[in-house]
Short mmCIF file of C-alpha atoms in Angstrom, two decimals:
data_model
loop_
_atom_site.label_atom_id
_atom_site.label_comp_id
_atom_site.label_asym_id
_atom_site.label_seq_id
_atom_site.Cartn_x
_atom_site.Cartn_y
_atom_site.Cartn_z
CA MET A 272 -17.86 -37.33 222.66
CA GLU A 273 -16.74 -33.95 224.04
CA VAL A 274 -19.32 -31.18 224.17
CA VAL A 275 -17.08 -29.00 222.06
CA GLN A 276 -17.05 -31.65 219.33
CA ILE A 277 -20.84 -31.93 219.30
CA GLN A 278 -21.14 -28.17 219.20
CA ARG A 279 -18.78 -28.12 216.23
CA ARG A 280 -20.86 -30.81 214.56
CA LEU A 281 -24.05 -28.84 215.15
CA VAL A 282 -22.62 -25.68 213.65
CA ASP A 283 -21.33 -27.52 210.58
CA TYR A 284 -24.56 -29.43 210.16
CA THR A 285 -26.72 -26.32 210.43
CA LYS A 286 -24.54 -24.48 207.94
CA SER A 287 -24.83 -27.36 205.48
CA LEU A 288 -28.62 -27.22 205.70
CA PHE A 289 -28.49 -23.57 204.66
CA MET A 290 -25.93 -24.20 201.93
CA GLU A 291 -28.02 -27.01 200.48
CA GLY A 292 -31.14 -24.86 200.52
CA PHE A 293 -33.12 -26.96 202.98
CA LEU A 294 -33.46 -23.98 205.28
CA ASP A 295 -33.48 -20.25 204.66
CA GLY A 296 -33.19 -17.09 206.74
CA GLN A 297 -36.65 -17.50 208.20
CA PHE A 298 -35.36 -20.43 210.27
CA LEU A 299 -32.81 -18.09 211.82
CA GLN A 300 -35.64 -15.70 212.65
CA LEU A 301 -37.30 -18.53 214.57
CA GLN A 302 -34.11 -19.27 216.47
CA GLN A 303 -33.72 -15.62 217.36
CA LEU A 304 -37.23 -15.56 218.80
CA GLN A 305 -36.39 -18.30 221.26
CA ASP A 306 -35.54 -17.05 224.76
CA GLU A 307 -35.53 -18.09 228.42
CA SER A 308 -39.27 -17.52 228.71
CA ASN A 309 -39.82 -19.98 225.86
CA PRO A 310 -36.69 -22.15 225.51
CA ASP A 311 -38.42 -24.76 223.34
CA PHE A 312 -40.03 -22.36 220.93
CA VAL A 313 -38.31 -23.64 217.79
CA VAL A 314 -39.00 -27.29 218.56
CA GLU A 315 -42.64 -26.46 219.36
CA VAL A 316 -43.25 -24.55 216.16
CA VAL A 317 -41.44 -27.10 214.02
CA SER A 318 -43.42 -29.92 215.65
CA LEU A 319 -46.63 -28.09 214.78
CA PHE A 320 -45.31 -27.81 211.26
CA PHE A 321 -44.68 -31.56 211.11
CA ASP A 322 -48.20 -32.40 212.33
CA ASP A 323 -49.85 -29.85 210.10
CA SER A 324 -47.87 -30.88 207.02
CA GLU A 325 -48.56 -34.57 207.41
CA LYS A 326 -52.29 -33.83 207.62
CA LEU A 327 -52.07 -31.68 204.52
CA LEU A 328 -50.09 -34.29 202.59
CA ASN A 329 -52.76 -36.86 203.43
CA GLU A 330 -55.52 -34.53 202.31
CA LEU A 331 -53.65 -33.83 199.10
CA THR A 332 -53.17 -37.50 198.36
CA ILE A 333 -56.89 -38.13 198.83
CA ALA A 334 -57.95 -35.06 196.86
CA LEU A 335 -55.75 -35.93 193.89
CA ASP A 336 -56.98 -39.51 193.91
CA GLN A 337 -60.57 -38.52 193.16
CA PRO A 338 -62.15 -39.23 189.74
CA ASN A 339 -63.05 -35.54 189.44
CA VAL A 340 -60.28 -33.59 191.09
CA ASP A 341 -61.36 -30.43 192.89
CA PHE A 342 -58.38 -28.23 192.00
CA LYS A 343 -59.59 -25.41 194.19
CA LYS A 344 -59.51 -27.69 197.16
CA VAL A 345 -56.08 -28.98 196.21
CA ASP A 346 -54.81 -25.43 195.79
CA GLY A 347 -56.20 -24.53 199.20
CA HIS A 348 -54.16 -27.27 200.85
CA VAL A 349 -51.01 -26.38 198.92
CA HIS A 350 -51.47 -22.73 199.89
CA GLN A 351 -51.51 -23.77 203.55
CA LEU A 352 -48.44 -25.94 203.14
CA LYS A 353 -46.62 -23.18 201.30
CA GLY A 354 -47.45 -20.75 204.07
CA SER A 355 -46.31 -23.01 206.89
CA SER A 356 -43.12 -24.10 205.19
CA SER A 357 -42.30 -20.50 204.36
CA SER A 358 -42.91 -19.45 207.96
CA ILE A 359 -40.45 -21.94 209.40
CA GLY A 360 -37.87 -21.53 206.65
CA ALA A 361 -38.31 -24.90 204.92
CA GLN A 362 -37.24 -23.43 201.60
CA ARG A 363 -37.25 -26.47 199.36
CA VAL A 364 -40.74 -27.51 200.47
CA LYS A 365 -41.96 -23.99 199.86
CA ASN A 366 -40.45 -23.93 196.36
CA VAL A 367 -42.18 -27.14 195.33
CA CYS A 368 -45.45 -25.66 196.63
CA ILE A 369 -45.03 -22.68 194.33
CA ALA A 370 -44.74 -24.97 191.30
CA PHE A 371 -47.58 -27.07 192.65
CA ARG A 372 -49.92 -24.08 192.80
CA ASN A 373 -49.12 -23.20 189.21
CA PHE A 374 -50.22 -26.68 188.12
CA CYS A 375 -53.42 -26.33 190.17
CA GLU A 376 -54.20 -23.08 188.45
CA VAL A 377 -54.08 -24.66 185.01
CA GLN A 378 -55.70 -27.84 186.29
CA ASN A 379 -52.82 -30.04 185.16
CA ILE A 380 -53.31 -33.33 186.98
CA GLU A 381 -50.01 -34.88 185.92
CA GLY A 382 -48.11 -31.83 187.03
CA CYS A 383 -49.94 -31.91 190.35
CA LEU A 384 -49.19 -35.57 190.93
CA THR A 385 -45.51 -35.02 190.20
CA CYS A 386 -45.44 -32.09 192.59
CA LEU A 387 -47.16 -34.11 195.26
CA GLN A 388 -44.46 -36.72 195.00
CA GLN A 389 -41.74 -34.06 195.10
CA VAL A 390 -43.23 -32.19 198.02
CA LYS A 391 -43.50 -35.40 200.02
CA GLN A 392 -39.87 -36.14 199.27
CA GLU A 393 -38.71 -32.68 200.27
CA TYR A 394 -40.88 -32.70 203.37
CA TYR A 395 -39.49 -36.00 204.66
CA LEU A 396 -35.95 -34.90 203.87
CA VAL A 397 -36.26 -31.66 205.82
CA LYS A 398 -38.07 -33.42 208.64
CA ASN A 399 -35.20 -35.85 208.93
CA LYS A 400 -32.63 -33.04 208.85
CA LEU A 401 -34.42 -31.00 211.50
CA GLU A 402 -34.84 -34.00 213.77
CA THR A 403 -31.11 -34.64 213.50
CA LEU A 404 -30.46 -31.00 214.31
CA PHE A 405 -32.67 -31.13 217.39
CA ARG A 406 -31.01 -34.35 218.54
CA LEU A 407 -27.60 -32.69 218.37
CA GLU A 408 -28.95 -29.77 220.39
CA GLN A 409 -30.34 -32.16 222.98
CA GLN A 410 -26.98 -33.92 223.25
CA ILE A 411 -25.25 -30.61 223.88
CA VAL A 412 -27.73 -29.54 226.53
CA ALA A 413 -27.60 -32.97 228.20
CA SER A 414 -23.82 -32.67 228.43
CA GLY A 415 -24.16 -29.32 230.14
CA GLY A 416 -23.17 -27.25 227.12
CA SER A 417 -24.95 -24.36 225.47
CA ILE A 418 -26.29 -24.22 221.93
CA PRO A 419 -23.91 -22.17 219.79
CA MET A 420 -25.39 -19.26 217.82
CA ILE A 421 -24.90 -19.72 214.12
CA GLU A 422 -23.33 -16.79 212.31
CA MET A 423 -24.43 -16.79 208.74
CA GLY A 424 -22.71 -14.79 206.05
CA PHE A 425 -25.83 -13.48 204.34
CA MET B 269 -45.59 -4.68 238.88
CA THR B 270 -47.25 -5.19 235.57
CA ASP B 271 -46.39 -8.87 235.67
CA THR B 272 -48.63 -9.40 238.68
CA PHE B 273 -51.71 -8.17 236.93
CA GLU B 274 -50.99 -8.31 233.29
CA GLU B 275 -48.70 -11.18 232.52
CA LYS B 276 -47.91 -11.52 228.92
CA ARG B 277 -50.17 -14.33 228.06
CA LYS B 278 -52.11 -15.68 225.22
CA ASP B 279 -55.87 -15.49 225.16
CA SER B 280 -57.60 -17.83 222.78
CA VAL B 281 -60.89 -16.47 221.60
CA GLY B 282 -63.62 -18.31 223.42
CA ARG B 283 -62.46 -17.87 227.02
CA GLU B 284 -65.00 -15.19 227.79
CA GLY B 285 -64.35 -14.77 231.49
CA THR B 286 -60.76 -13.58 231.10
CA THR B 287 -61.49 -10.58 228.90
CA ILE B 288 -63.88 -9.07 231.46
CA GLY B 289 -61.33 -9.70 234.19
CA LEU B 290 -58.63 -7.88 232.27
CA PHE B 291 -60.91 -4.93 231.66
CA PHE B 292 -61.41 -4.48 235.38
CA ILE B 293 -57.71 -4.88 236.06
CA ARG B 294 -56.95 -2.11 233.60
CA LEU B 295 -59.60 0.04 235.24
CA LEU B 296 -58.07 -0.51 238.68
CA LEU B 297 -54.58 0.29 237.50
CA ASN B 298 -55.76 3.43 235.76
CA MET B 299 -57.33 4.56 239.02
CA GLY B 300 -53.96 4.07 240.67
CA GLY B 301 -55.23 1.37 242.99
CA GLY B 302 -53.13 -1.46 244.39
CA CYS B 303 -49.75 -0.35 243.14
CA GLY B 304 -47.71 -0.05 246.27
CA GLY B 305 -47.71 3.69 246.73
CA ASP B 306 -47.10 4.88 243.18
CA SER B 307 -49.06 7.91 242.06
CA SER B 308 -51.45 7.17 239.23
CA GLU B 309 -49.25 9.11 236.86
CA GLU B 310 -46.22 6.97 237.70
CA VAL B 311 -48.38 3.90 237.33
CA ALA B 312 -49.31 4.90 233.81
CA VAL B 313 -45.65 5.28 232.92
CA ASP B 314 -44.50 2.17 234.80
CA LEU B 315 -47.04 0.11 232.94
CA GLY B 316 -44.61 0.54 230.07
CA TYR B 317 -47.75 0.49 228.04
CA GLU B 318 -48.30 -3.03 226.74
CA PRO B 319 -50.36 -2.61 223.58
CA HIS B 320 -53.04 -5.20 223.07
CA VAL B 321 -52.97 -6.73 219.62
CA LEU B 322 -55.54 -8.99 218.04
CA ALA B 323 -53.88 -11.30 215.49
CA VAL B 324 -56.11 -13.13 213.03
CA ASP B 325 -54.80 -16.00 210.89
CA ASP B 326 -56.22 -19.36 209.90
CA ASN B 327 -52.76 -20.98 209.80
CA LEU B 328 -51.72 -22.36 213.19
CA ILE B 329 -47.98 -22.01 212.60
CA ASP B 330 -48.38 -18.40 211.50
CA ARG B 331 -50.52 -17.64 214.53
CA LYS B 332 -47.85 -19.02 216.82
CA LEU B 333 -45.16 -17.08 215.03
CA VAL B 334 -46.95 -13.73 215.03
CA GLU B 335 -47.89 -14.21 218.66
CA LYS B 336 -44.27 -14.77 219.66
CA LEU B 337 -43.05 -11.86 217.56
CA LEU B 338 -45.56 -9.56 219.24
CA LYS B 339 -44.89 -10.87 222.75
CA ASN B 340 -41.17 -10.35 222.23
CA SER B 341 -42.07 -6.73 221.51
CA SER B 342 -43.93 -6.46 224.82
CA CYS B 343 -47.39 -6.67 223.38
CA LYS B 344 -50.31 -8.44 224.90
CA VAL B 345 -51.65 -10.79 222.25
CA THR B 346 -55.00 -12.36 221.52
CA THR B 347 -55.21 -14.66 218.52
CA ALA B 348 -58.24 -15.65 216.45
CA GLU B 349 -58.33 -18.38 213.85
CA ASN B 350 -60.83 -16.70 211.57
CA ALA B 351 -62.59 -13.41 210.90
CA LEU B 352 -65.88 -14.39 212.55
CA ARG B 353 -64.17 -15.20 215.82
CA ALA B 354 -62.26 -11.94 215.58
CA LEU B 355 -65.51 -10.00 215.11
CA ASP B 356 -67.03 -11.78 218.04
CA TYR B 357 -64.05 -10.88 220.23
CA LEU B 358 -64.29 -7.25 219.12
CA GLY B 359 -67.97 -7.13 219.93
CA LEU B 360 -69.13 -6.93 216.35
CA GLY B 361 -70.25 -10.50 216.00
CA ASN B 362 -73.85 -11.70 215.88
CA ASP B 363 -73.26 -13.82 218.95
CA THR B 364 -71.40 -11.32 221.10
CA PRO B 365 -72.99 -11.08 224.55
CA GLU B 366 -73.64 -7.56 225.89
CA GLY B 367 -70.70 -5.74 227.41
CA THR B 368 -67.97 -8.18 226.46
CA ALA B 369 -66.42 -6.28 223.56
CA SER B 370 -62.67 -6.15 224.00
CA LYS B 371 -60.51 -3.12 223.43
CA VAL B 372 -57.47 -3.62 221.30
CA ASN B 373 -54.84 -1.18 220.11
CA LEU B 374 -54.04 -2.89 216.82
CA ILE B 375 -55.55 -5.58 214.63
CA ILE B 376 -53.30 -7.59 212.38
CA THR B 377 -54.97 -9.99 210.02
CA ASP B 378 -54.11 -12.41 207.26
CA TYR B 379 -55.72 -11.64 203.92
CA CYS B 380 -56.48 -15.16 202.67
CA MET B 381 -58.80 -16.87 205.11
CA PRO B 382 -61.67 -19.25 204.48
CA GLY B 383 -65.13 -17.76 204.92
CA MET B 384 -64.56 -14.06 205.50
CA THR B 385 -61.30 -12.71 204.13
CA GLY B 386 -59.04 -10.23 205.91
CA TYR B 387 -60.25 -7.58 203.50
CA GLU B 388 -63.89 -8.20 204.44
CA LEU B 389 -62.93 -8.13 208.11
CA LEU B 390 -61.20 -4.80 207.53
CA LYS B 391 -64.38 -3.40 205.96
CA LYS B 392 -66.52 -4.52 208.88
CA ILE B 393 -64.12 -2.87 211.33
CA LYS B 394 -64.10 0.37 209.39
CA GLU B 395 -67.90 0.37 209.27
CA SER B 396 -68.09 0.23 213.04
CA SER B 397 -68.35 3.54 214.88
CA VAL B 398 -66.70 1.93 217.89
CA LEU B 399 -63.77 0.33 216.14
CA LYS B 400 -63.03 2.33 213.03
CA GLU B 401 -60.15 4.18 214.69
CA VAL B 402 -58.29 0.99 215.56
CA PRO B 403 -55.40 0.56 213.15
CA VAL B 404 -55.67 -2.53 210.97
CA VAL B 405 -52.70 -4.17 209.29
CA ILE B 406 -53.11 -6.79 206.58
CA MET B 407 -50.62 -9.60 206.02
CA SER B 408 -50.29 -11.81 203.01
CA SER B 409 -47.85 -14.32 201.60
CA GLU B 410 -48.56 -12.94 198.13
CA ASN B 411 -47.30 -9.67 196.75
CA ILE B 412 -50.24 -8.59 194.59
CA PRO B 413 -50.37 -4.82 193.94
CA THR B 414 -54.13 -4.71 193.29
CA ARG B 415 -54.73 -6.52 196.55
CA ILE B 416 -52.43 -4.16 198.43
CA ASN B 417 -54.12 -1.07 196.96
CA GLU B 418 -57.55 -2.42 197.68
CA CYS B 419 -56.66 -2.87 201.35
CA LEU B 420 -54.98 0.48 201.75
CA GLU B 421 -57.91 2.23 200.09
CA GLU B 422 -60.29 0.54 202.47
CA GLY B 423 -58.32 1.97 205.38
CA ALA B 424 -55.66 -0.57 206.26
CA LYS B 425 -52.68 1.23 207.77
CA MET B 426 -50.15 -1.12 206.30
CA PHE B 427 -49.75 -4.22 204.22
CA MET B 428 -47.05 -6.68 205.22
CA LEU B 429 -45.59 -9.64 203.42
CA LYS B 430 -45.40 -12.95 205.24
CA PRO B 431 -43.46 -14.48 206.79
CA LEU B 432 -43.18 -11.68 209.32
CA LYS B 433 -39.82 -10.85 210.88
CA GLN B 434 -38.82 -9.10 214.07
CA SER B 435 -38.01 -5.92 212.15
CA ASP B 436 -41.58 -5.86 210.78
CA VAL B 437 -43.08 -6.01 214.25
CA LYS B 438 -40.74 -3.32 215.56
CA GLN B 439 -41.94 -1.12 212.73
CA LEU B 440 -45.56 -1.82 213.65
CA LYS B 441 -44.98 -0.94 217.25
CA TRP B 442 -43.32 2.32 216.40
CA ASN B 443 -45.92 3.39 213.90
CA PHE B 444 -49.15 2.31 215.50
CA MET B 445 -48.76 1.50 219.13
CA LYS B 446 -47.07 4.52 220.68
CA CYS B 447 -50.14 6.31 221.99
CA ARG B 448 -52.86 5.36 224.35
CA ASP B 449 -56.47 5.56 223.15
#
């Protein structure tokens, strides 16, 4: 496939992620921070996010599986996940975390379990999307092209 | 010239040797030594003044982000993952060895941290005769007016909402990092 075609695909794909709410403006901030001194910045930070999130999701699963749930502990983990997802622009994950924290506050176990399921779903979705995005970028670079800057209307 | 001696690099708290080394480098540069013929006045200007910022946050992703934001604004950055480590780095900790306190031009700290909060860290800094003049900025992901007021009343220069953006850091630099000590 021609470089130009992959570049086109990347632009369209990225735009769709914004349109569908998977990513928000904070992701653009990350991309703008990347420069020649740190050309893999976005991939590095997002990889940290993946590792961190998977640990947190594990902790959450364990914490919510206890006979006496420690809601403070659960809230602590969700707070971390909300922070990280917000910082990289993973909007849908962040939004579930907000609802999740509300359920923690009122100690609603059912609500928490539902949110856990939802946040896992959203996390794996956005992980998949971002990995696809990075693969497209790699293809472009491997073909000698440059990554196009995305112009967003907002 | 600055790149030779003071590359923009990250110091993790715990590498004690480097902070003493940097102190001496600064001292040498201030004396106008080793700068290829520049007068000491020109050296001071050529340094382009890289402010040294201590960034405190328990979240790894946020630490990486704030570090990059600050480095992109030509700041030298040291990060700490909690308030106790920050205090130790600043020379206010119980375990700080003699003579290793580091000088920073700005401290930016998260509010919500396990153990000592950013607010408690702010108080400790303001209680210190050595450090009370260092501007402290508090960050939080939550917009809670009582929290904001509490921090400003305790002497925080600014309260910023996370996630931080480039425009936030530019504002910081302009407001708090123009002048030398």
